[in-house]
DNA sequence: GTCAATTCACATGAAAGAGACCACGGTCTAGTG
DNA sequence: CTAGACCGTGGTCTCTTTCATGTGAATTGACGA
């Protein structure tokens, strides 16, 4: 991995000999040496997790913050430091297990989360086919075979809880009572600030022994971050005046998402490069902003299952025909017609209702539940795709559905 | 005109089924010594 | 005798159906002024 990134570095600097010096610095998997404006948070995390150095159990920690506020990065930084320190001190009674609950393949269900944990302990467990309790006890056996401390980092727990239910966290927090030798501390990381509120009180009290909030970056802080990275990423004098400020301003509007800011800068660079410009200009940022939005949407649409695409196609057709609002019933009728034409199986209205709700979540449509009095209750739906995306999306759907 | 009851067209929830996937253990078969 | 092929059983996982319940305001119809 590390070798590969080095090779990338070389290739990047030779092949595109104009703007980028090292594009990897701007990519989302890059781990910077320095995390600006997060000193307080990092210190807090460090002081909370410090007892592990003496082999004590730490309080469970819960970290909130919107995407791109450096939560994962900061926690990982502290943990790396701890591991290093532990190694210096010469004991190996500490293990850190990190699971990202958002990654579908890795951890979409209780079973898979535990399976992933076991895998990280160098154990092997089949991807499916075993009873969940069995996997649980296997995990407990594995960590309880000697006296040791386990730090369990659950990234994006809110996703897992939404998918599974909160009693799996409860089980995890309760695990200590079953363990004779080992001790487990849990670090939960969540994007949602309200996540804790609708949690079982038992879970809340045990998981939230310590809480830490990562506030969004403001535009100035984002500028610092961007400046630092841009220096490594680009050759000298490739940034036009105000480019960084603009990136920062745009990203600050998106709840201070640093990852977004870096993406903007990188994509802007790529666009400028493709245009054979020797400088990144302000207009490239705008183009990048649009492109990111557009690519994201199109990618989502493309990778959606057939039934979802059929529903979206129905919505788009209605959107063209009708100038008035669209309602669930209209969509279902249109959808049925299209299914018959394309010889697809017709799902029930109940299901379509859920699919529509999911499109709403994705931001492709905007659905509002309204009551039309005697005409019943329904969703009022608006397509939220910009005109240039719409055309492209239509092509994708036509292609995917053989229309 | 006013007020409460009614009613529509879905929303929203819970539970359960279908079918794909997989592990495990047992049985069968063919190849080996 | 043993390795591998081939079941049957029992588990998970995702998508879906079925059944049940909820809901907000336009409409209705009774009522009184």
Coordinates of C-alpha atoms (C1' of nucleotides) in Angstrom, one line a residue:
Chain A
X1 CA 0.0 0.0 0.0
X2 CA 2.6 2.4 1.0
X3 CA 4.8 1.3 -1.8
X4 CA 2.0 1.8 -4.2
X5 CA 1.4 5.3 -3.1
X6 CA 5.0 6.1 -3.6
X7 CA 4.8 4.7 -7.1
X8 CA 1.7 6.8 -7.7
X9 CA 3.6 9.8 -6.5
X10 CA 6.3 9.3 -9.0
X11 CA 4.0 8.6 -11.9
X12 CA 1.8 11.5 -11.0
X13 CA 4.7 13.9 -11.0
X14 CA 6.1 12.6 -14.3
X15 CA 3.0 12.0 -16.4
X16 CA 1.2 15.2 -15.6
X17 CA 4.1 17.5 -15.4
X18 CA 2.1 20.6 -14.9
X19 CA 0.1 21.3 -11.9
X20 CA 0.3 18.6 -9.3
X21 CA 3.3 17.8 -7.4
X22 CA 1.7 15.1 -5.3
X23 CA -2.0 14.5 -5.8
X24 CA -2.3 11.9 -3.1
X25 CA -2.1 14.6 -0.5
X26 CA -5.6 15.7 -1.6
X27 CA -7.1 12.3 -1.7
X28 CA -9.4 11.3 1.0
X29 CA -7.4 8.3 2.2
X30 CA -4.4 10.5 2.9
X31 CA -3.4 10.9 6.5
X32 CA -1.8 14.2 7.2
X33 CA 1.0 14.6 9.7
X34 CA -0.7 17.6 11.2
X35 CA -4.3 18.1 12.0
X36 CA -4.9 21.8 12.4
X37 CA -7.5 23.3 14.8
X38 CA -8.1 20.0 16.5
X39 CA -5.7 20.3 19.4
X40 CA -8.3 20.5 22.1
X41 CA -10.1 17.5 20.8
X42 CA -7.0 15.4 20.3
X43 CA -5.9 16.3 23.8
X44 CA -9.2 15.3 25.2
X45 CA -9.2 12.0 23.4
X46 CA -5.7 11.4 24.6
X47 CA -6.4 12.1 28.2
X48 CA -9.5 9.9 28.1
X49 CA -7.7 7.0 26.6
X50 CA -4.5 7.4 28.5
X51 CA -5.3 5.0 31.3
X52 CA -4.8 2.1 28.8
X53 CA -1.1 2.8 29.1
X54 CA -1.2 1.5 32.6
X55 CA -3.4 -1.4 31.6
X56 CA -6.6 0.1 33.0
X57 CA -9.9 0.2 31.4
X58 CA -10.9 3.6 30.1
X59 CA -14.3 5.1 30.1
X60 CA -16.3 4.5 27.0
X61 CA -16.0 7.5 24.7
X62 CA -18.5 8.9 22.3
X63 CA -17.5 11.3 19.6
X64 CA -19.9 13.4 17.6
X65 CA -19.3 15.6 14.6
X66 CA -20.4 16.2 11.1
X67 CA -18.6 14.5 8.2
X68 CA -15.2 15.9 7.4
X69 CA -14.6 17.4 10.8
X70 CA -11.6 15.2 11.5
X71 CA -13.2 12.8 14.0
X72 CA -11.8 9.6 12.6
X73 CA -8.5 11.2 11.9
X74 CA -8.0 12.5 15.4
X75 CA -9.0 9.3 17.1
X76 CA -6.7 7.3 14.9
X77 CA -3.9 9.7 15.6
X78 CA -4.2 9.2 19.3
X79 CA -4.5 5.5 19.0
X80 CA -1.5 5.2 16.9
X81 CA 0.4 7.2 19.5
X82 CA -0.8 5.0 22.2
X83 CA 0.2 1.9 20.3
X84 CA 3.6 3.2 19.8
X85 CA 4.0 4.1 23.4
X86 CA 2.8 0.7 24.5
X87 CA 5.3 -0.9 22.2
X88 CA 8.1 1.2 23.7
X89 CA 7.1 0.2 27.1
X90 CA 7.2 -3.4 25.9
X91 CA 3.8 -4.8 26.8
X92 CA 1.4 -6.1 24.3
X93 CA -1.7 -6.2 26.3
X94 CA -3.5 -3.6 24.3
X95 CA -5.3 -4.2 21.1
X96 CA -7.3 -1.8 19.0
X97 CA -10.0 -2.9 16.8
X98 CA -11.5 -0.5 14.3
X99 CA -14.7 -1.1 12.4
X100 CA -16.3 1.3 10.0
X101 CA -20.0 0.5 10.3
X102 CA -20.9 2.3 7.2
X103 CA -19.1 0.1 4.8
X104 CA -21.9 -2.2 3.6
X105 CA -19.7 -5.3 2.9
X106 CA -17.8 -5.1 6.1
X107 CA -20.4 -4.3 8.7
X108 CA -24.0 -4.0 7.8
X109 CA -25.3 -6.4 10.3
X110 CA -24.5 -7.5 13.8
X111 CA -23.1 -10.7 12.5
X112 CA -20.8 -8.9 10.1
X113 CA -19.5 -6.5 12.7
X114 CA -18.5 -9.2 15.0
X115 CA -17.1 -11.2 12.2
X116 CA -15.0 -8.2 11.2
X117 CA -13.7 -7.9 14.7
X118 CA -12.7 -11.5 14.8
X119 CA -10.9 -11.1 11.5
X120 CA -8.9 -8.3 12.9
X121 CA -7.9 -10.5 15.7
X122 CA -6.4 -12.8 13.1
X123 CA -9.2 -15.3 13.6
X124 CA -11.3 -16.5 10.7
X125 CA -15.0 -16.7 10.5
X126 CA -17.2 -17.4 7.5
X127 CA -19.0 -14.5 5.9
X128 CA -22.3 -16.2 6.7
X129 CA -23.9 -19.4 7.8
X130 CA -23.3 -19.5 11.5
X131 CA -25.6 -18.5 14.3
X132 CA -25.0 -15.1 15.6
X133 CA -24.6 -16.3 19.2
X134 CA -21.9 -18.6 18.1
X135 CA -20.0 -15.8 16.5
X136 CA -20.4 -13.8 19.7
X137 CA -19.0 -16.4 22.0
X138 CA -16.2 -17.1 19.5
X139 CA -15.3 -13.5 19.8
X140 CA -15.4 -13.5 23.6
X141 CA -13.3 -16.6 23.8
X142 CA -10.8 -15.0 21.5
X143 CA -10.3 -11.9 23.5
X144 CA -10.6 -13.5 26.9
X145 CA -7.8 -16.0 26.6
X146 CA -5.5 -13.6 28.4
X147 CA -5.4 -10.5 30.4
X148 CA -5.6 -7.6 27.9
X149 CA -7.2 -4.4 27.1
X150 CA -9.3 -3.9 24.0
X151 CA -10.2 -0.6 22.5
X152 CA -13.1 -1.0 20.2
X153 CA -13.5 1.9 17.7
X154 CA -16.9 1.9 16.0
X155 CA -16.8 4.5 13.3
X156 CA -20.2 5.7 12.2
X157 CA -22.1 3.8 14.8
X158 CA -25.2 5.8 14.0
X159 CA -25.4 3.9 10.7
X160 CA -25.2 0.6 12.3
X161 CA -27.8 1.4 14.9
X162 CA -30.1 2.6 12.3
X163 CA -29.7 -0.6 10.4
X164 CA -29.6 -3.1 13.2
X165 CA -31.0 -1.7 16.5
X166 CA -29.3 -0.4 19.5
X167 CA -29.2 -3.5 21.6
X168 CA -26.1 -4.7 19.8
X169 CA -24.2 -1.8 21.3
X170 CA -25.8 -2.7 24.6
X171 CA -24.5 -6.2 24.2
X172 CA -21.0 -4.8 23.5
X173 CA -21.0 -2.5 26.5
X174 CA -22.2 -5.4 28.6
X175 CA -19.5 -7.6 27.4
X176 CA -17.2 -6.7 30.3
X177 CA -19.3 -8.6 32.7
X178 CA -18.8 -11.7 30.7
X179 CA -15.1 -11.3 30.4
X180 CA -12.9 -12.7 33.1
X181 CA -9.5 -11.5 31.9
X182 CA -9.9 -9.0 29.2
X183 CA -11.5 -5.5 29.3
X184 CA -13.2 -3.7 26.5
X185 CA -13.6 0.0 26.1
X186 CA -15.7 1.3 23.3
X187 CA -15.1 4.4 21.3
X188 CA -18.1 5.3 19.2
X189 CA -17.9 7.8 16.4
X190 CA -21.1 9.3 15.0
X191 CA -22.0 11.8 12.3
X192 CA -25.4 12.5 13.7
X193 CA -25.6 14.9 16.6
X194 CA -29.0 13.7 17.6
X195 CA -28.0 10.1 17.5
X196 CA -27.7 9.7 21.3
X197 CA -31.2 11.2 21.9
X198 CA -33.1 8.3 20.5
X199 CA -31.0 5.6 22.1
X200 CA -32.0 3.2 24.8
X201 CA -31.2 5.0 28.1
X202 CA -29.1 2.1 29.3
X203 CA -26.9 2.2 26.2
X204 CA -26.7 6.0 26.4
X205 CA -25.4 6.0 29.9
X206 CA -22.8 3.2 29.3
X207 CA -21.6 4.4 25.9
X208 CA -21.6 8.1 26.7
X209 CA -19.4 8.0 29.8
X210 CA -17.3 10.6 28.1
X211 CA -18.6 12.7 25.2
X212 CA -16.7 14.9 22.8
X213 CA -18.0 17.2 20.1
X214 CA -16.1 18.1 17.0
X215 CA -17.5 21.4 15.8
X216 CA -17.5 22.1 12.1
X217 CA -14.6 24.0 10.7
X218 CA -15.2 27.6 9.8
X219 CA -14.0 29.1 6.6
X220 CA -10.7 30.4 8.1
X221 CA -9.8 27.1 9.6
X222 CA -10.5 25.4 6.3
X223 CA -8.2 27.8 4.6
X224 CA -5.4 26.8 7.0
X225 CA -6.0 23.1 6.2
X226 CA -6.1 23.8 2.5
X227 CA -3.0 25.9 2.5
X228 CA -1.1 23.3 4.3
X229 CA -2.1 20.6 1.9
X230 CA -1.9 22.7 -1.2
X231 CA 1.7 23.4 -0.6
X232 CA 2.5 19.7 -0.8
X233 CA 0.1 18.9 -3.5
X234 CA 0.7 21.6 -6.1
X235 CA 3.7 23.0 -7.8
X236 CA 4.6 26.6 -6.9
X237 CA 2.5 29.4 -8.4
X238 CA -0.2 27.2 -9.7
X239 CA -3.0 28.7 -7.5
X240 CA -4.6 31.9 -8.5
X241 CA -5.3 34.4 -5.9
X242 CA -8.4 33.6 -3.8
X243 CA -8.7 30.0 -4.9
X244 CA -8.1 28.6 -1.5
X245 CA -10.5 31.1 0.0
X246 CA -13.2 30.2 -2.4
X247 CA -12.8 26.5 -1.7
X248 CA -13.0 27.1 2.0
X249 CA -16.0 29.3 1.6
X250 CA -17.9 26.7 -0.4
X251 CA -17.1 23.9 1.9
X252 CA -17.9 26.0 5.0
X253 CA -21.3 26.4 3.6
X254 CA -21.5 22.6 3.6
X255 CA -21.3 22.3 7.3
X256 CA -17.5 22.8 7.3
X257 CA -16.6 19.6 5.6
X258 CA -12.9 19.5 5.2
X259 CA -13.0 16.5 3.0
X260 CA -15.3 18.4 0.7
X261 CA -12.9 21.3 0.6
X262 CA -10.0 19.0 -0.4
X263 CA -12.1 17.3 -3.0
X264 CA -13.0 20.6 -4.5
X265 CA -9.4 21.6 -4.7
X266 CA -8.3 18.4 -6.2
X267 CA -11.0 18.2 -8.8
X268 CA -10.5 21.9 -9.7
X269 CA -6.9 21.0 -10.3
X270 CA -7.8 18.1 -12.5
X271 CA -10.1 20.3 -14.5
X272 CA -7.5 23.0 -14.9
X273 CA -5.0 20.4 -15.9
X274 CA -7.3 18.9 -18.5
X275 CA -7.8 22.4 -20.0
X276 CA -4.1 22.7 -20.2
X277 CA -4.2 25.7 -17.9
X278 CA -1.1 26.5 -16.0
X279 CA -3.0 27.9 -13.1
X280 CA -6.0 27.0 -11.2
X281 CA -8.5 29.7 -11.5
X282 CA -11.7 30.7 -9.6
X283 CA -13.9 29.4 -12.3
X284 CA -12.3 26.0 -12.0
X285 CA -13.6 25.8 -8.5
X286 CA -17.1 26.4 -9.6
X287 CA -16.8 23.8 -12.3
X288 CA -15.4 21.4 -9.7
X289 CA -18.3 22.1 -7.4
X290 CA -20.7 21.2 -10.1
X291 CA -18.8 18.2 -11.2
X292 CA -18.6 16.7 -7.8
X293 CA -22.3 17.1 -7.2
X294 CA -23.1 15.7 -10.6
X295 CA -20.8 12.7 -10.5
X296 CA -22.1 11.8 -7.1
X297 CA -25.7 11.9 -8.2
X298 CA -25.0 10.0 -11.4
X299 CA -23.0 7.4 -9.7
X300 CA -25.9 6.8 -7.2
X301 CA -28.4 6.6 -10.0
X302 CA -26.3 4.2 -12.0
X303 CA -25.6 1.8 -9.1
X304 CA -29.2 1.7 -8.0
X305 CA -31.1 -1.7 -8.4
X306 CA -33.5 -2.1 -11.3
X307 CA -36.7 -1.5 -9.4
X308 CA -35.3 1.7 -8.0
X309 CA -34.4 2.8 -11.5
X310 CA -37.8 2.0 -12.7
X311 CA -39.4 4.2 -10.1
X312 CA -37.0 7.0 -10.8
X313 CA -37.7 6.7 -14.5
X314 CA -41.4 7.0 -13.7
X315 CA -40.8 10.1 -11.7
X316 CA -38.8 11.7 -14.4
X317 CA -41.4 11.0 -17.0
X318 CA -44.1 12.5 -14.9
X319 CA -41.8 15.4 -14.2
X320 CA -41.7 16.2 -17.9
X321 CA -45.3 15.7 -18.5
X322 CA -46.8 17.4 -15.5
X323 CA -46.1 20.8 -14.5
X324 CA -48.2 20.3 -11.3
X325 CA -47.0 18.4 -8.3
X326 CA -46.5 14.6 -8.5
X327 CA -48.0 12.3 -5.9
X328 CA -47.3 8.7 -4.9
X329 CA -50.4 7.4 -6.7
X330 CA -49.4 8.9 -10.0
X331 CA -45.9 7.4 -9.7
X332 CA -47.3 4.0 -8.9
X333 CA -49.6 4.1 -12.0
X334 CA -46.8 5.2 -14.3
X335 CA -44.5 2.6 -12.7
X336 CA -47.0 -0.2 -13.4
X337 CA -47.3 0.8 -17.0
X338 CA -43.5 0.9 -17.4
X339 CA -43.1 -2.4 -15.7
X340 CA -45.6 -4.0 -18.1
X341 CA -43.8 -2.5 -21.1
X342 CA -40.4 -3.6 -20.0
X343 CA -41.6 -6.9 -18.7
X344 CA -40.4 -6.2 -15.2
X345 CA -42.1 -7.6 -12.1
X346 CA -44.5 -5.2 -10.5
X347 CA -43.9 -4.5 -6.8
X348 CA -46.6 -3.5 -4.4
X349 CA -47.4 0.0 -3.6
X350 CA -46.1 -0.5 -0.1
X351 CA -42.7 -1.2 -1.4
X352 CA -42.7 1.7 -3.9
X353 CA -43.6 4.0 -1.0
X354 CA -40.4 2.9 0.7
X355 CA -38.4 3.3 -2.5
X356 CA -39.6 6.8 -2.9
X357 CA -38.7 7.5 0.7
X358 CA -35.2 6.3 0.0
X359 CA -34.8 8.6 -3.0
X360 CA -35.8 11.4 -0.7
X361 CA -33.1 10.4 1.6
X362 CA -30.6 10.5 -1.2
X363 CA -31.7 13.9 -2.2
X364 CA -32.6 12.9 -5.7
X365 CA -36.2 13.9 -5.0
X366 CA -37.8 16.1 -2.4
X367 CA -40.8 14.4 -0.9
X368 CA -43.2 16.0 1.5
X369 CA -46.1 14.3 3.2
X370 CA -49.1 16.4 2.8
X371 CA -52.8 15.9 3.4
X372 CA -55.2 16.8 0.6
X373 CA -58.2 16.5 2.8
X374 CA -60.8 14.3 1.3
X375 CA -58.3 13.3 -1.4
X376 CA -56.3 11.6 1.3
X377 CA -52.7 11.8 2.5
X378 CA -49.8 11.4 0.2
X379 CA -46.3 12.5 -0.6
X380 CA -45.8 15.5 -2.8
X381 CA -42.8 14.9 -4.8
X382 CA -40.4 17.2 -6.7
X383 CA -37.5 16.0 -8.7
X384 CA -34.3 17.7 -7.4
X385 CA -32.0 17.1 -10.3
X386 CA -30.5 20.0 -12.1
X387 CA -31.2 20.2 -15.9
X388 CA -27.7 19.1 -17.0
X389 CA -27.8 16.2 -14.6
X390 CA -31.3 15.2 -15.7
X391 CA -30.3 14.7 -19.3
X392 CA -27.4 12.5 -18.4
X393 CA -29.5 10.6 -15.8
X394 CA -32.0 9.9 -18.5
X395 CA -29.4 8.3 -20.7
X396 CA -28.1 6.2 -17.9
X397 CA -31.6 5.0 -17.1
X398 CA -32.5 4.3 -20.7
X399 CA -29.4 2.3 -21.0
X400 CA -29.9 0.4 -17.8
X401 CA -33.5 -0.4 -18.4
X402 CA -33.3 -1.1 -22.2
X403 CA -35.7 1.6 -23.1
Chain B
dG1 C1' -72.7 29.8 9.2
dT2 C1' -70.5 26.4 12.5
dC3 C1' -69.0 22.2 14.3
dA4 C1' -67.9 17.5 14.7
dA5 C1' -67.9 13.2 12.2
dT6 C1' -66.5 11.1 8.1
dT7 C1' -63.5 9.8 4.6
dC8 C1' -59.9 9.4 1.4
dA9 C1' -55.3 7.9 -0.1
dC10 C1' -51.9 7.0 1.3
dA11 C1' -48.0 6.9 5.3
dT12 C1' -45.9 4.1 8.6
dG13 C1' -44.9 -0.3 11.3
dA14 C1' -44.5 -5.0 12.3
dA15 C1' -44.0 -9.5 11.0
dA16 C1' -43.2 -13.0 8.1
dG17 C1' -41.9 -15.3 3.5
dA18 C1' -38.9 -16.3 -0.5
dG19 C1' -34.7 -17.2 -2.4
dA20 C1' -29.8 -16.6 -2.4
dC21 C1' -25.9 -17.6 0.1
dC22 C1' -23.0 -20.3 3.3
dA23 C1' -21.1 -23.8 7.0
dC24 C1' -21.2 -28.0 9.0
dG25 C1' -21.6 -32.9 9.4
dG26 C1' -22.8 -37.2 7.4
dT27 C1' -22.8 -40.4 3.5
dC28 C1' -21.2 -42.1 -0.8
dT29 C1' -17.7 -43.0 -4.3
dA30 C1' -13.5 -43.8 -6.4
dG31 C1' -8.8 -44.2 -6.0
dT32 C1' -4.8 -45.9 -3.3
dG33 C1' -1.9 -49.1 -0.7
Chain C
dC1 C1' -8.4 -46.5 4.3
dT2 C1' -8.9 -41.9 2.8
dA3 C1' -9.8 -37.7 0.1
dG4 C1' -13.1 -35.5 -2.3
dA5 C1' -18.0 -35.1 -4.1
dC6 C1' -22.5 -34.7 -2.8
dC7 C1' -26.3 -34.2 0.0
dG8 C1' -29.6 -32.3 3.9
dT9 C1' -30.1 -29.2 7.7
dG10 C1' -29.9 -25.0 9.7
dG11 C1' -28.3 -20.5 9.9
dT12 C1' -27.9 -15.3 7.8
dC13 C1' -29.2 -11.5 4.6
dT14 C1' -31.8 -8.8 1.4
dC15 C1' -35.8 -7.7 -0.8
dT16 C1' -40.4 -8.1 -0.7
dT17 C1' -45.4 -9.0 0.6
dT18 C1' -49.1 -9.1 3.9
dC19 C1' -51.6 -7.4 7.4
dA20 C1' -52.6 -3.6 10.5
dT21 C1' -52.9 0.8 12.2
dG22 C1' -52.3 5.9 11.8
dT23 C1' -53.4 10.5 10.0
dG24 C1' -54.6 15.6 8.5
dA25 C1' -57.6 18.3 6.4
dA26 C1' -61.5 18.7 2.7
dT27 C1' -66.1 17.3 2.8
dT28 C1' -70.4 16.3 4.6
dG29 C1' -74.4 16.7 7.1
dA30 C1' -76.8 18.0 11.3
dC31 C1' -77.6 21.7 14.1
dG32 C1' -78.8 26.3 15.6
dA33 C1' -79.1 31.3 14.6

